Structure formats: structure tokens, C-alpha cells
């Protein structure tokens, strides 16, 4: 049996530095000396690919090194289950988390690394008046508690990022860099991220995304027109926002990302369908129905001027031999054009006298969707999204610039497929969650969402925090969706960020005897066994939507989750003794045999729950000496 000590994997989120070193060691074992990286040896192994110069292309700012360090620092926090704030807790696969998204992204690494197909975020724009950031990152959980008013300031200063600040852009980048770095780790290899941003930081955001995701993984800068007209209080007014799109990895032997190769077509618009018509032509309408006309020539000066593409083509209606217009050439070979002609796929005009035919593209042969243009067509504005919130909550101005659900549904359709996980860690009012629910209800699959929102205070009496608004919107949209679909998952599990459930030994304290007395039962006083189970679930990399069941064996409650991969016995102090330890062990064994998990099974036991060492040794021995031994760990 292993006793879990501070620093063990169960006590913190994934150690990304250790993981990076392990990957590097697998590729370049000779670049390590006594466990440390030998950079001179690594440079030699990389040859000319290593850049030793001081001047490099990229974006730098005061605080960048610290921002990178923050992203790599493991978290000792946990996520506390909140069934009373949830909807359909036992059956849903959706997750809503209240807390600082920096800590949450770290905590999700073990369970969701390389599993999220689509991330859609609308981060706070750098407006110079409403972006608040912590100056100290010594304890991110403490910062979170201070920021949300759950504890005193304790020396940490919170500053408004005003436009007069010397670190106006740096502060915003400090906030974004570690979050995007961690977000990339969660994306699947064919995953993509869509980031809303305005012109203030779009250039800087492009540069840090190029660094984090790789410049080759940039897909497109989508333009969304967010308002009908320019504001009349200025001479030049912005009416659009950017949506930067990045994939995680390039496809083999391609300049496109894996995400691009699996992107879906957007729905056809009425304007696009209007191009298909039943045109008049000699002999009557084409029996194959409506078509649109495609030019059969190309600009000869644009790299298409090939001698074999200059040839004569006979008009079947007039017998005249026609040639491509001056400065152009045919798009197709002579054989292909004659094939199209024989199949009736060339249009020679109403009277058959056109000097240049057009190729027919039939509506019946067209794709069900259309390529997404870089300027998104016919999308609702911010004002429409604000009206959506007004209808939901009966009040105006909850958010100044919410994103329309239909716009988010389009991005979800393009970037994800049924069964995929969609994430938004700047959830705001929860519009991404609503978009997923509505997409699923209309037969578009069983996508799941993971939302994260900081519980920032609000000025609305019914909702003390923005996280309250997020949950309220999810409940409201769930009711609307449930009325139209009886099969869609319309629930969500609610969690909140908090300090770890298990009190660790504090080496900075001098009152050793008092601390030892306090840790006789090392579970925080305000935490339940249920809370600890979910911390263990996260530590083992299990899904937050995993089913958690409990049974009582000889007076002790035992929890099981992950389909039998994890068991936890965490009863009050002294609950397990020589009289019931054997029955508890047999109960766990029988339950495991019933579930038939396909991997090693870990059992966590609360050390303080044992009445004496004999009871502990007895229970552990039965588990470890079974024909299918358990991995037993003590808390």
C-alpha cells in the first residue's frame, strides 16, 4: 500500500513539465545527463534546426516568461460537485464549472487531454476599463478566492487595466497566454479553437496563437458583422469582430490542419440556392432541372495559359467554331469539353447563339452545404443576442456584447460532429451551452459541452454572480429544448473550484503539535466524502460525467466510479476495525468482479478511518493478495 504524500500525482494536476521531459527523453535519450537536459547535446542532435541567435521573430512583452511559468505550474485545487445546482445530475454528460478558468484548465488536463474537438471562446476584450487581473500568481486559488470576494485581500493587489497603464497590452497577454497554452493540450489532434476578438488585440492574439499552436496551424480569420451600422459618435466605427481559427496539428503530407480536413460545410443560404434556375434554351428546359452557370474560361495571364487549352469548340446549335475570349483560355481539356457537350452540360444561351458556353452545375448534384466564406453571411448581430437574453430573463443590459446563439450554432456545425466535446472557458451567459443543446435537439447529434465561468459579481438582484446567470440560462434553454425533443441530453453537472479536500502538512507552520492534532482526520471540516471522491476521480483522469455509485459494507460506505476503475472508502475516523475490515474488503472485491473493469483497479482508503494498524493491515492484505490484486493507496 502506498501512502499519498505531498507531491504525488494524486495531490496536483498534471505536471506538464514532467510530461514534456518524458517525451523529450523518448526521442533524444542522449540529450540527458544525470536526469537533466544537456542543451549542448540537444543542439548537436537538432543540427541546423537549432536557432542559437538572440534575435527571433515573434511577440515578447514584460511578463511573458512568468505567463509561461504559470501555465506549467500544477494546481493543487479541486472541483467540488454541486448536485443541487445541477440539472439531471445522474444522466447528463454536460459539465458547468464555476471558477477561475486558469485553475480549471489545469485540473481538466488528466481527464480531457487530447479529447476536446472544439473550443469556442469569447474572452474579455481589452477595453481599458473592465479587464481586472491579479498582480500576484503565487497562489492561483487564493487569487480566485480574493477576486470573487470569498476571502480577504491578504496583500494581493487587483488592478484595472486602464489605457494609461504602461502594461496595457502586456496585462491582457499575461491573462491569455497561459490559458491558450493549456487549452491546446486539451484539443484532440483534429481539434480546433475559434476565438472571438476585436481590432484592439487581434494582431497580438495572432502572434501568441502562432507561437502556441504554430503558424502553420492558422486556418482563417473569420469576419462577423456584429452590428447593422457604425456608431455615430466617431468618424470611423467598427461594425465587425474577428474569429481567429486554429487547428492543433497539420494533416500528414498537407499544408492543411487535421481540423480543416474534417470541417463540415455550412448550411446553404437562400441567396446561394437562388443561383440555381431553370434557364430557357433551344429545345426547351433541361430535364435535369435547375442549374447554375459556371465560366468555362480562365485568365490566361494568371498561370493557366497552356497551349493545349487554346482550341476550337463547335456550337451544336449554329455549327460555328468558337474560341476562348482574348486573354483567356479554356478551363478544361478539349476531350473534357467535348464530353460535357455530348452530355448536354454546356449552356449556349437562350437562343443557342452564345460565343462562349457556360458549364451547368445542377442543383441535384450540388453538396448539401457550402464552403464557409471568410466573411460570415447573414448572421445575427449583438443586438439580437441581447434580445435573446432579454426574452430569457425579462431584463435588459445583462451583457453589453453577447454572442448570438445562431452564430455559435454555425461554428459548432462547422467545427464539430456528433459525440464531440465542445468547450467554452469564458462561458459568460452560457450561450455556447445553449447552442450545443439546440444543435442536439434538432437531430445534429449528441455533442457534449464543458463550460467554465468565473463567479464575477453582478448588479442584478436575482443573480449575484455571472456564474449564476450561466446556470440559469442553461436551465431555461433546457426547458425549451426538452419541449421539442425527448431524447436530447438537456442537463448539466455543476461544479465549483475550491482548495483541495485533503489538508496537507504545512512546513511553514511552527505549531507542529497543533497541526498534528488538526490532521488526525485530514479531510477539511466543510467537505463531504462525495467531494473527496470527485477529487480522486480527477486525479485518476476519469470523466467528470462518470457515474458514481455507493454501497455500504459492514457499516462503511464505499464509492465506485469509472466503471469499477476506482473505489474509495472514506468513513469517519475509527469506523474500520478488526471486526469489519474483512467484510469491507470482500465487499469491494465482489463489486469489482461484478463490474469487470478492463484495467488496473485503484482503491483509496482514508488512513484516519482505521481504528488500529491491525485492521488496516488486514483489509489491505486481502485486497493486495487477491488473484486480481488492487492498487491500494492511503490518504
Coordinates of C-alpha atoms in Angstrom, one line a residue:
X1 CA 0.0 0.0 0.0
X2 CA 1.2 3.4 -0.9
X3 CA 0.5 6.4 1.4
X4 CA -0.3 9.5 -0.7
X5 CA 2.2 12.2 0.1
X6 CA 2.5 15.9 -1.0
X7 CA 4.0 15.9 -4.5
X8 CA 2.4 12.6 -5.5
X9 CA 0.3 12.7 -8.7
X10 CA -2.9 12.5 -6.7
X11 CA -2.1 15.8 -5.0
X12 CA -2.0 18.1 -8.0
X13 CA -3.0 18.4 -11.6
X14 CA -0.9 17.0 -14.5
X15 CA 2.7 18.1 -14.4
X16 CA 3.2 19.3 -17.9
X17 CA 6.9 19.9 -17.4
X18 CA 7.5 16.3 -16.4
X19 CA 5.4 15.1 -19.3
X20 CA 7.4 17.3 -21.7
X21 CA 10.7 15.9 -20.3
X22 CA 9.4 12.4 -20.7
X23 CA 8.5 12.9 -24.3
X24 CA 11.9 14.5 -25.0
X25 CA 13.7 11.7 -23.3
X26 CA 11.9 9.2 -25.5
X27 CA 13.1 11.0 -28.6
X28 CA 16.6 12.1 -27.5
X29 CA 17.8 9.9 -24.6
X30 CA 21.4 11.0 -25.2
X31 CA 20.4 14.6 -24.5
X32 CA 20.0 13.8 -20.8
X33 CA 22.8 13.7 -18.2
X34 CA 22.0 12.6 -14.7
X35 CA 18.4 13.4 -15.2
X36 CA 18.9 16.9 -16.6
X37 CA 18.8 18.2 -20.2
X38 CA 22.2 18.7 -21.8
X39 CA 21.3 21.6 -24.1
X40 CA 24.6 21.4 -25.9
X41 CA 24.0 17.8 -26.8
X42 CA 20.4 18.6 -27.8
X43 CA 21.6 21.4 -30.1
X44 CA 24.0 18.9 -31.8
X45 CA 21.2 16.4 -32.2
X46 CA 19.0 19.0 -33.8
X47 CA 21.7 20.2 -36.2
X48 CA 20.8 23.2 -38.3
X49 CA 17.3 23.2 -37.0
X50 CA 18.5 24.7 -33.7
X51 CA 18.5 28.5 -33.6
X52 CA 21.2 30.0 -31.3
X53 CA 20.6 33.6 -32.4
X54 CA 19.4 36.3 -30.0
X55 CA 17.0 37.9 -32.5
X56 CA 13.9 35.8 -33.3
X57 CA 10.6 36.6 -34.9
X58 CA 7.7 36.7 -32.5
X59 CA 6.0 38.7 -29.8
X60 CA 7.6 39.5 -26.5
X61 CA 6.4 41.5 -23.6
X62 CA 7.2 42.2 -19.9
X63 CA 5.8 39.2 -18.1
X64 CA 5.8 36.6 -20.9
X65 CA 8.3 34.3 -19.1
X66 CA 6.1 34.4 -16.0
X67 CA 3.0 33.7 -18.0
X68 CA 4.6 30.6 -19.5
X69 CA 5.7 29.5 -16.0
X70 CA 2.2 30.0 -14.6
X71 CA 0.8 27.7 -17.3
X72 CA 3.3 24.9 -16.4
X73 CA 2.7 25.2 -12.6
X74 CA 0.5 22.3 -11.4
X75 CA -2.6 23.1 -9.4
X76 CA -3.4 21.7 -6.0
X77 CA -7.1 22.8 -6.2
X78 CA -10.1 20.6 -6.9
X79 CA -13.6 20.7 -8.3
X80 CA -16.4 20.3 -5.8
X81 CA -19.6 18.7 -7.0
X82 CA -22.8 20.7 -6.7
X83 CA -25.8 18.4 -7.4
X84 CA -28.3 20.9 -6.0
X85 CA -27.2 23.4 -8.7
X86 CA -27.3 20.9 -11.5
X87 CA -30.0 19.5 -13.8
X88 CA -30.4 15.8 -14.4
X89 CA -27.2 15.0 -12.5
X90 CA -27.4 11.3 -12.8
X91 CA -27.9 11.1 -16.5
X92 CA -26.2 14.1 -18.1
X93 CA -22.8 14.3 -19.9
X94 CA -22.6 18.1 -19.8
X95 CA -20.5 20.0 -17.3
X96 CA -20.6 23.6 -16.0
X97 CA -17.8 24.7 -13.7
X98 CA -17.7 27.8 -11.6
X99 CA -14.2 29.1 -11.0
X100 CA -11.0 30.7 -12.4
X101 CA -10.6 29.1 -15.8
X102 CA -6.8 29.1 -15.4
X103 CA -7.0 26.6 -12.5
X104 CA -9.9 24.7 -14.1
X105 CA -7.9 24.2 -17.3
X106 CA -5.1 22.7 -15.3
X107 CA -7.4 20.4 -13.4
X108 CA -9.0 19.1 -16.6
X109 CA -5.7 18.0 -18.1
X110 CA -5.7 14.5 -16.8
X111 CA -9.3 13.7 -17.7
X112 CA -9.6 15.5 -21.0
X113 CA -6.2 16.0 -22.6
X114 CA -6.4 15.4 -26.4
X115 CA -10.2 14.8 -26.2
X116 CA -11.9 18.2 -26.9
X117 CA -12.8 18.6 -30.6
X118 CA -13.9 22.2 -30.5
X119 CA -13.1 25.2 -28.2
X120 CA -15.2 28.4 -28.8
X121 CA -14.2 31.3 -26.5
X122 CA -15.2 34.9 -26.3
X123 CA -12.6 36.3 -23.9
X124 CA -12.8 39.7 -22.4
X125 CA -11.8 42.3 -24.9
X126 CA -9.1 44.8 -23.8
X127 CA -11.3 47.8 -23.4
X128 CA -9.2 49.6 -20.9
X129 CA -11.9 49.8 -18.3
X130 CA -13.4 46.4 -17.4
X131 CA -10.5 44.0 -17.5
X132 CA -9.4 43.0 -14.0
X133 CA -6.3 40.9 -13.4
X134 CA -4.3 39.7 -10.4
X135 CA -0.8 41.1 -10.0
X136 CA 0.4 38.1 -8.0
X137 CA 0.3 34.5 -9.1
X138 CA 1.9 32.9 -6.1
X139 CA -1.3 31.0 -5.2
X140 CA -3.9 31.0 -8.0
X141 CA -6.6 29.5 -5.8
X142 CA -6.0 32.3 -3.3
X143 CA -6.2 34.9 -6.1
X144 CA -9.5 33.3 -7.3
X145 CA -11.0 33.5 -3.8
X146 CA -9.9 37.1 -3.4
X147 CA -11.2 38.1 -6.9
X148 CA -14.6 36.7 -6.1
X149 CA -14.8 38.2 -2.6
X150 CA -14.6 34.8 -0.8
X151 CA -11.6 35.8 1.3
X152 CA -9.6 38.9 2.3
X153 CA -7.0 40.5 0.1
X154 CA -4.0 39.3 2.1
X155 CA -1.6 41.5 0.2
X156 CA -2.6 40.7 -3.3
X157 CA -3.5 43.8 -5.4
X158 CA -6.1 43.7 -8.1
X159 CA -5.7 46.4 -10.8
X160 CA -7.9 47.8 -13.5
X161 CA -6.1 47.6 -16.8
X162 CA -6.6 51.2 -17.9
X163 CA -5.5 52.5 -21.2
X164 CA -3.0 54.8 -19.4
X165 CA -1.2 51.8 -17.9
X166 CA 2.3 51.1 -19.2
X167 CA 1.4 47.5 -19.3
X168 CA -2.0 47.9 -21.1
X169 CA -1.3 45.2 -23.7
X170 CA 1.0 43.1 -21.5
X171 CA -1.6 42.6 -18.8
X172 CA -4.1 41.2 -21.3
X173 CA -1.5 38.9 -22.8
X174 CA -0.4 37.7 -19.3
X175 CA -4.0 36.6 -18.9
X176 CA -4.5 35.0 -22.3
X177 CA -1.2 33.2 -22.9
X178 CA -1.3 30.5 -20.1
X179 CA -5.0 29.8 -20.8
X180 CA -4.4 29.3 -24.5
X181 CA -1.4 27.2 -23.8
X182 CA -3.4 24.9 -21.6
X183 CA -6.3 24.9 -24.0
X184 CA -4.1 23.5 -26.7
X185 CA -3.3 20.5 -24.5
X186 CA -7.0 19.6 -24.3
X187 CA -7.6 19.7 -28.0
X188 CA -7.7 16.5 -29.9
X189 CA -5.2 16.2 -32.8
X190 CA -8.1 17.1 -35.2
X191 CA -9.5 19.7 -32.9
X192 CA -9.8 23.4 -33.5
X193 CA -10.3 26.6 -31.5
X194 CA -12.4 29.6 -32.5
X195 CA -11.5 32.8 -30.7
X196 CA -13.6 36.0 -30.8
X197 CA -11.6 39.2 -30.7
X198 CA -11.8 42.8 -31.8
X199 CA -9.2 45.0 -33.5
X200 CA -7.5 46.1 -30.3
X201 CA -5.7 42.9 -29.7
X202 CA -6.2 40.8 -32.9
X203 CA -2.7 41.4 -34.1
X204 CA -1.2 40.4 -30.7
X205 CA -3.5 37.4 -30.4
X206 CA -2.4 36.2 -33.9
X207 CA 1.2 36.3 -32.8
X208 CA 0.7 34.4 -29.5
X209 CA -1.5 31.8 -31.2
X210 CA 1.1 31.4 -33.9
X211 CA 3.6 30.6 -31.1
X212 CA 1.3 28.3 -29.1
X213 CA -0.5 26.5 -31.9
X214 CA 2.1 27.0 -34.7
X215 CA 1.8 29.5 -37.5
X216 CA 1.2 26.6 -39.9
X217 CA -1.9 25.7 -37.9
X218 CA -3.6 29.0 -38.5
X219 CA -6.8 28.3 -40.5
X220 CA -8.6 31.6 -41.2
X221 CA -9.6 34.9 -39.7
X222 CA -13.4 34.8 -39.9
X223 CA -15.2 38.2 -40.0
X224 CA -18.5 38.5 -38.3
X225 CA -20.6 41.7 -38.8
X226 CA -21.8 42.3 -35.2
X227 CA -23.9 45.5 -35.8
X228 CA -26.0 46.9 -38.5
X229 CA -24.4 50.4 -38.7
X230 CA -21.3 52.2 -37.5
X231 CA -21.6 54.1 -34.2
X232 CA -22.3 57.7 -35.0
X233 CA -20.1 59.2 -32.2
X234 CA -16.9 58.7 -34.3
X235 CA -15.7 59.3 -37.8
X236 CA -14.7 55.6 -38.3
X237 CA -16.6 53.0 -36.5
X238 CA -16.1 49.2 -36.3
X239 CA -19.0 47.0 -37.2
X240 CA -17.2 43.7 -37.2
X241 CA -15.3 41.3 -34.9
X242 CA -12.7 38.7 -35.8
X243 CA -12.9 35.0 -35.1
X244 CA -9.4 33.5 -35.3
X245 CA -9.5 29.8 -36.1
X246 CA -6.5 27.5 -35.4
X247 CA -6.2 23.7 -35.6
X248 CA -4.0 21.7 -33.3
X249 CA -2.0 19.6 -35.8
X250 CA -1.2 19.5 -39.5
X251 CA -2.5 16.6 -41.6
X252 CA 0.2 14.3 -43.0
X253 CA 1.7 15.5 -46.2
X254 CA -0.6 18.5 -46.3
X255 CA -0.5 22.2 -45.6
X256 CA -3.9 22.0 -44.0
X257 CA -4.7 21.1 -40.4
X258 CA -6.5 17.9 -39.5
X259 CA -9.3 20.1 -38.2
X260 CA -9.7 21.7 -41.6
X261 CA -9.9 18.4 -43.3
X262 CA -12.8 17.3 -41.1
X263 CA -14.6 20.7 -41.0
X264 CA -18.3 20.4 -42.1
X265 CA -19.9 22.6 -44.8
X266 CA -22.1 25.4 -43.6
X267 CA -25.9 25.3 -44.4
X268 CA -26.9 26.5 -47.8
X269 CA -28.3 30.0 -47.8
X270 CA -31.4 31.2 -49.8
X271 CA -29.1 33.5 -51.8
X272 CA -26.9 30.6 -52.8
X273 CA -29.8 28.5 -53.8
X274 CA -31.3 31.3 -55.9
X275 CA -28.4 30.9 -58.3
X276 CA -29.9 27.6 -59.5
X277 CA -32.6 28.3 -62.0
X278 CA -34.4 26.6 -64.9
X279 CA -32.9 28.6 -67.7
X280 CA -34.5 28.8 -71.2
X281 CA -32.5 27.2 -74.0
X282 CA -33.2 25.8 -77.5
X283 CA -35.2 22.6 -77.3
X284 CA -36.9 23.5 -74.0
X285 CA -35.8 23.4 -70.4
X286 CA -33.1 20.9 -69.3
X287 CA -35.0 17.8 -68.0
X288 CA -32.4 17.5 -65.2
X289 CA -33.8 20.6 -63.6
X290 CA -32.3 23.8 -62.2
X291 CA -28.7 24.6 -62.6
X292 CA -26.3 27.5 -62.2
X293 CA -23.8 28.6 -64.8
X294 CA -20.0 28.2 -64.3
X295 CA -17.5 30.0 -66.5
X296 CA -15.6 27.7 -68.8
X297 CA -12.7 30.1 -69.4
X298 CA -9.8 31.3 -67.2
X299 CA -7.5 34.3 -67.3
X300 CA -4.6 33.2 -69.5
X301 CA -2.3 35.6 -67.7
X302 CA -3.0 34.0 -64.3
X303 CA -0.8 31.0 -64.8
X304 CA -3.3 28.9 -66.7
X305 CA -2.1 29.8 -70.2
X306 CA -1.4 26.3 -71.6
X307 CA -1.1 25.8 -75.4
X308 CA -3.4 22.8 -75.3
X309 CA -6.2 24.9 -73.7
X310 CA -6.5 27.1 -76.9
X311 CA -8.7 25.1 -79.3
X312 CA -11.9 25.5 -81.2
X313 CA -15.2 24.2 -80.0
X314 CA -18.3 23.7 -82.2
X315 CA -21.5 25.3 -81.2
X316 CA -24.1 22.4 -81.8
X317 CA -26.9 24.9 -82.4
X318 CA -25.2 27.1 -85.0
X319 CA -22.3 25.0 -86.3
X320 CA -19.9 27.9 -85.6
X321 CA -16.5 27.0 -84.2
X322 CA -15.8 29.3 -81.1
X323 CA -12.6 30.0 -79.3
X324 CA -11.9 31.4 -75.8
X325 CA -12.1 35.2 -75.5
X326 CA -8.9 37.2 -76.0
X327 CA -6.7 37.0 -72.9
X328 CA -8.4 33.8 -71.7
X329 CA -8.1 30.0 -72.3
X330 CA -10.5 27.1 -71.7
X331 CA -10.6 25.7 -68.2
X332 CA -10.9 22.2 -69.4
X333 CA -9.1 20.0 -71.9
X334 CA -10.7 19.6 -75.4
X335 CA -11.7 16.0 -74.5
X336 CA -13.4 17.1 -71.3
X337 CA -15.3 20.0 -73.1
X338 CA -16.5 17.6 -75.8
X339 CA -17.6 15.2 -73.1
X340 CA -19.6 17.9 -71.4
X341 CA -21.1 18.9 -74.8
X342 CA -22.1 15.4 -75.6
X343 CA -23.8 15.1 -72.2
X344 CA -25.7 18.3 -72.6
X345 CA -23.9 20.1 -69.8
X346 CA -22.9 23.2 -71.7
X347 CA -25.3 26.1 -71.9
X348 CA -25.2 28.2 -75.1
X349 CA -27.7 30.8 -74.1
X350 CA -31.5 31.3 -74.6
X351 CA -31.2 31.1 -78.4
X352 CA -28.1 28.9 -78.6
X353 CA -26.0 31.7 -80.1
X354 CA -23.6 32.4 -77.2
X355 CA -20.0 32.9 -78.3
X356 CA -18.7 31.3 -75.1
X357 CA -20.7 28.4 -73.5
X358 CA -21.2 28.1 -69.7
X359 CA -20.9 24.8 -67.8
X360 CA -24.0 23.6 -66.0
X361 CA -23.9 22.7 -62.3
X362 CA -27.2 21.1 -61.4
X363 CA -28.8 21.7 -58.0
X364 CA -29.5 18.0 -57.7
X365 CA -25.7 17.3 -57.8
X366 CA -24.6 20.1 -55.5
X367 CA -23.4 19.5 -52.0
X368 CA -25.9 19.7 -49.1
X369 CA -23.8 22.6 -47.7
X370 CA -21.5 25.3 -48.9
X371 CA -17.9 26.3 -48.2
X372 CA -17.7 28.7 -45.3
X373 CA -16.6 32.2 -46.6
X374 CA -14.2 34.3 -44.6
X375 CA -16.9 36.9 -44.1
X376 CA -19.8 35.1 -42.5
X377 CA -23.0 35.8 -44.4
X378 CA -26.4 36.7 -42.9
X379 CA -25.5 36.3 -39.3
X380 CA -27.5 37.9 -36.4
X381 CA -26.0 40.9 -34.6
X382 CA -25.1 41.6 -31.0
X383 CA -28.4 43.3 -30.6
X384 CA -30.2 40.1 -31.5
X385 CA -28.2 38.2 -28.9
X386 CA -29.1 40.9 -26.3
X387 CA -32.7 40.4 -27.2
X388 CA -32.3 36.7 -26.6
X389 CA -31.2 37.4 -23.1
X390 CA -34.0 39.8 -22.5
X391 CA -36.5 37.2 -23.5
X392 CA -34.9 34.7 -21.2
X393 CA -34.5 36.9 -18.1
X394 CA -37.0 39.7 -18.7
X395 CA -34.4 42.4 -18.2
X396 CA -32.2 44.4 -20.4
X397 CA -28.4 45.0 -20.4
X398 CA -27.3 41.9 -18.7
X399 CA -24.3 41.8 -21.1
X400 CA -23.2 44.5 -23.5
X401 CA -21.9 42.3 -26.3
X402 CA -23.3 38.7 -26.0
X403 CA -22.8 36.4 -29.0
X404 CA -25.9 35.2 -30.9
X405 CA -26.8 31.5 -30.4
X406 CA -27.3 31.0 -34.2
X407 CA -23.8 32.2 -34.8
X408 CA -22.4 29.8 -32.3
X409 CA -24.5 27.0 -33.7
X410 CA -22.9 27.7 -37.1
X411 CA -19.4 27.4 -35.6
X412 CA -20.4 24.3 -33.8
X413 CA -21.8 22.8 -37.0
X414 CA -18.6 23.6 -38.9
X415 CA -16.1 22.6 -36.3
X416 CA -17.6 19.5 -34.5
X417 CA -19.5 16.3 -35.1
X418 CA -22.0 14.2 -33.1
X419 CA -20.4 12.8 -30.0
X420 CA -17.7 15.5 -29.8
X421 CA -16.9 17.6 -26.7
X422 CA -17.4 21.4 -27.2
X423 CA -15.7 23.6 -24.6
X424 CA -16.0 27.3 -23.7
X425 CA -13.9 28.5 -20.7
X426 CA -15.2 32.1 -20.9
X427 CA -18.8 31.0 -20.8
X428 CA -20.5 34.3 -19.9
X429 CA -24.2 33.9 -20.1
X430 CA -23.9 30.3 -21.3
X431 CA -24.8 30.9 -25.0
X432 CA -22.3 28.2 -26.2
X433 CA -24.1 25.7 -23.9
X434 CA -27.5 26.7 -25.3
X435 CA -26.1 26.4 -28.8
X436 CA -25.0 22.8 -28.1
X437 CA -28.3 21.9 -26.6
X438 CA -30.3 23.3 -29.6
X439 CA -27.9 21.7 -32.1
X440 CA -28.5 18.3 -30.4
X441 CA -32.3 18.7 -30.2
X442 CA -32.5 19.2 -34.0
X443 CA -31.0 15.9 -34.8
X444 CA -27.5 17.1 -35.1
X445 CA -26.1 14.5 -32.7
X446 CA -25.1 14.1 -29.0
X447 CA -22.4 16.7 -28.6
X448 CA -21.3 17.5 -25.0
X449 CA -20.3 20.8 -23.5
X450 CA -17.8 21.8 -20.8
X451 CA -18.3 25.4 -19.7
X452 CA -16.3 27.4 -17.2
X453 CA -17.2 30.8 -15.8
X454 CA -15.7 33.0 -13.0
X455 CA -18.4 34.0 -10.4
X456 CA -17.9 37.7 -11.0
X457 CA -20.3 39.8 -9.0
X458 CA -23.2 41.4 -11.0
X459 CA -25.6 44.3 -10.4
X460 CA -28.7 42.2 -10.9
X461 CA -30.5 41.2 -7.7
X462 CA -31.7 37.9 -9.0
X463 CA -28.2 36.8 -10.0
X464 CA -25.4 37.6 -7.6
X465 CA -22.7 36.3 -10.0
X466 CA -22.3 35.8 -13.7
X467 CA -21.9 32.0 -13.0
X468 CA -25.5 32.2 -11.6
X469 CA -26.6 33.7 -14.9
X470 CA -24.8 30.9 -16.8
X471 CA -26.6 28.2 -14.9
X472 CA -30.0 30.0 -15.2
X473 CA -29.6 30.2 -18.9
X474 CA -28.8 26.6 -19.2
X475 CA -31.9 25.7 -17.2
X476 CA -34.1 27.9 -19.3
X477 CA -32.8 26.7 -22.6
X478 CA -33.0 23.1 -21.3
X479 CA -36.7 23.6 -20.8
X480 CA -37.2 25.0 -24.3
X481 CA -35.2 22.1 -25.9
X482 CA -36.9 19.4 -23.8
X483 CA -40.3 20.6 -25.1
X484 CA -39.2 19.8 -28.7
X485 CA -37.0 16.7 -28.1
X486 CA -37.5 13.9 -25.6
X487 CA -34.1 12.2 -26.3
X488 CA -31.6 15.0 -26.3
X489 CA -29.4 15.4 -23.2
X490 CA -30.6 18.7 -21.7
X491 CA -29.0 18.6 -18.3
X492 CA -25.6 19.6 -16.8
X493 CA -23.5 18.8 -13.8
X494 CA -22.4 21.8 -11.8
X495 CA -19.0 22.0 -10.1
X496 CA -17.2 24.8 -8.3
X497 CA -13.5 25.4 -7.9
X498 CA -12.0 25.1 -4.4
X499 CA -8.9 24.2 -2.4
X500 CA -8.1 20.5 -2.2
X501 CA -10.2 18.4 0.2
X502 CA -7.2 16.9 1.9
X503 CA -5.3 19.0 4.3
X504 CA -1.6 18.7 3.6
X505 CA 1.2 19.2 6.1
X506 CA 2.3 22.9 6.1
X507 CA 6.1 23.1 6.6
X508 CA 5.8 26.9 7.1
X509 CA 3.9 26.5 10.4
X510 CA 5.8 26.2 13.6
X511 CA 3.0 24.8 15.8
X512 CA 3.8 21.2 15.0
X513 CA 1.8 19.7 17.8
X514 CA -1.4 21.7 16.9
X515 CA -1.0 20.9 13.2
X516 CA -0.6 17.2 14.0
X517 CA -3.7 17.3 16.1
X518 CA -5.7 19.0 13.4
X519 CA -4.7 16.3 10.9
X520 CA -5.8 13.3 12.9
X521 CA -8.7 13.5 10.3
X522 CA -7.1 15.2 7.4
X523 CA -10.3 15.9 5.4
X524 CA -11.3 19.6 5.6
X525 CA -14.2 20.1 8.0
X526 CA -16.6 21.6 5.4
X527 CA -16.1 18.7 2.9
X528 CA -18.0 15.5 2.5
X529 CA -16.9 12.1 1.3
X530 CA -18.6 12.9 -2.0
X531 CA -16.3 15.9 -2.5
X532 CA -13.2 13.7 -1.9
X533 CA -14.4 11.1 -4.4
X534 CA -14.5 13.7 -7.2
X535 CA -11.1 14.9 -6.3
X536 CA -9.8 11.3 -6.6
X537 CA -11.8 10.9 -9.9
X538 CA -10.0 13.9 -11.4
X539 CA -6.6 12.6 -10.1
X540 CA -7.1 9.3 -11.9
X541 CA -8.1 11.0 -15.2
X542 CA -11.7 10.0 -15.2
X543 CA -14.5 11.9 -16.8
X544 CA -16.4 14.4 -14.7
X545 CA -19.6 12.9 -16.1
X546 CA -18.7 9.5 -14.8
X547 CA -21.4 7.7 -12.8
X548 CA -20.6 7.5 -9.1
X549 CA -22.3 4.8 -7.0
X550 CA -22.0 3.8 -3.4
X551 CA -22.7 0.7 -1.3
X552 CA -22.4 0.1 2.4
X553 CA -20.3 -2.9 3.6
X554 CA -20.4 -3.7 7.3
X555 CA -21.3 -0.1 8.2
X556 CA -18.7 1.6 5.9
X557 CA -19.8 3.4 2.8
X558 CA -17.7 2.6 -0.3
X559 CA -17.8 4.6 -3.6
X560 CA -17.1 3.3 -7.1
X561 CA -16.7 5.2 -10.3
X562 CA -15.1 4.9 -13.7
X563 CA -16.9 1.6 -14.3
X564 CA -15.0 0.0 -11.4
X565 CA -11.6 1.5 -12.1
X566 CA -11.7 3.5 -8.8
X567 CA -13.0 2.6 -5.3
X568 CA -12.9 4.9 -2.3
X569 CA -13.6 4.1 1.3
X570 CA -13.7 7.3 3.4
X571 CA -15.8 6.8 6.5
X572 CA -15.4 8.8 9.8
X573 CA -12.4 8.2 12.0
X574 CA -12.2 4.8 13.7
X575 CA -15.0 3.3 11.6
X576 CA -13.0 0.4 10.3
X577 CA -11.8 -2.1 12.9
X578 CA -10.8 -5.8 13.1
X579 CA -14.4 -6.7 13.3
X580 CA -15.5 -5.3 9.9
X581 CA -12.3 -4.9 7.8
X582 CA -12.5 -8.3 6.2
X583 CA -16.2 -7.8 5.2
X584 CA -15.4 -4.4 3.7
X585 CA -12.5 -5.9 1.6
X586 CA -14.8 -8.8 0.5
X587 CA -17.5 -6.3 -0.5
X588 CA -15.1 -4.3 -2.6
X589 CA -13.8 -7.5 -4.3
X590 CA -17.3 -8.7 -5.1
X591 CA -18.3 -5.3 -6.5
X592 CA -15.2 -5.2 -8.7
X593 CA -15.9 -8.7 -10.0
X594 CA -19.4 -7.6 -10.8
X595 CA -18.3 -4.6 -12.8
X596 CA -15.4 -6.3 -14.7
X597 CA -13.2 -3.3 -15.3
X598 CA -10.7 -3.7 -18.1
X599 CA -7.7 -2.0 -16.4
X600 CA -6.0 -1.9 -13.0
X601 CA -8.3 -1.0 -10.1
X602 CA -7.2 1.6 -7.5
X603 CA -8.7 1.6 -4.0
X604 CA -8.2 4.7 -1.9
X605 CA -8.6 4.3 1.9
X606 CA -8.8 7.1 4.4
X607 CA -6.0 6.4 6.9
X608 CA -7.8 8.0 9.8
X609 CA -10.8 5.7 9.3
X610 CA -8.9 2.7 10.7
X611 CA -9.3 2.0 14.4
X612 CA -5.8 0.4 14.6
X613 CA -3.0 -0.8 12.4
X614 CA -4.2 -4.4 12.6
X615 CA -7.5 -3.6 10.9
X616 CA -5.6 -1.6 8.3
X617 CA -3.1 -4.4 7.5
X618 CA -5.9 -7.0 7.4
X619 CA -8.0 -5.0 4.8
X620 CA -5.0 -4.1 2.7
X621 CA -3.6 -7.6 2.7
X622 CA -6.9 -9.1 1.4
X623 CA -7.1 -6.6 -1.4
X624 CA -3.4 -6.8 -2.5
X625 CA -3.2 -10.6 -2.2
X626 CA -6.4 -11.3 -4.3
X627 CA -6.0 -13.2 -7.5
X628 CA -6.7 -9.9 -9.3
X629 CA -4.8 -7.6 -7.0
X630 CA -5.8 -4.0 -6.3
X631 CA -3.6 -0.9 -6.2
X632 CA -4.2 0.3 -2.7
X633 CA -3.4 3.9 -1.7
X634 CA -3.9 5.6 1.7
X635 CA -5.0 9.2 2.2

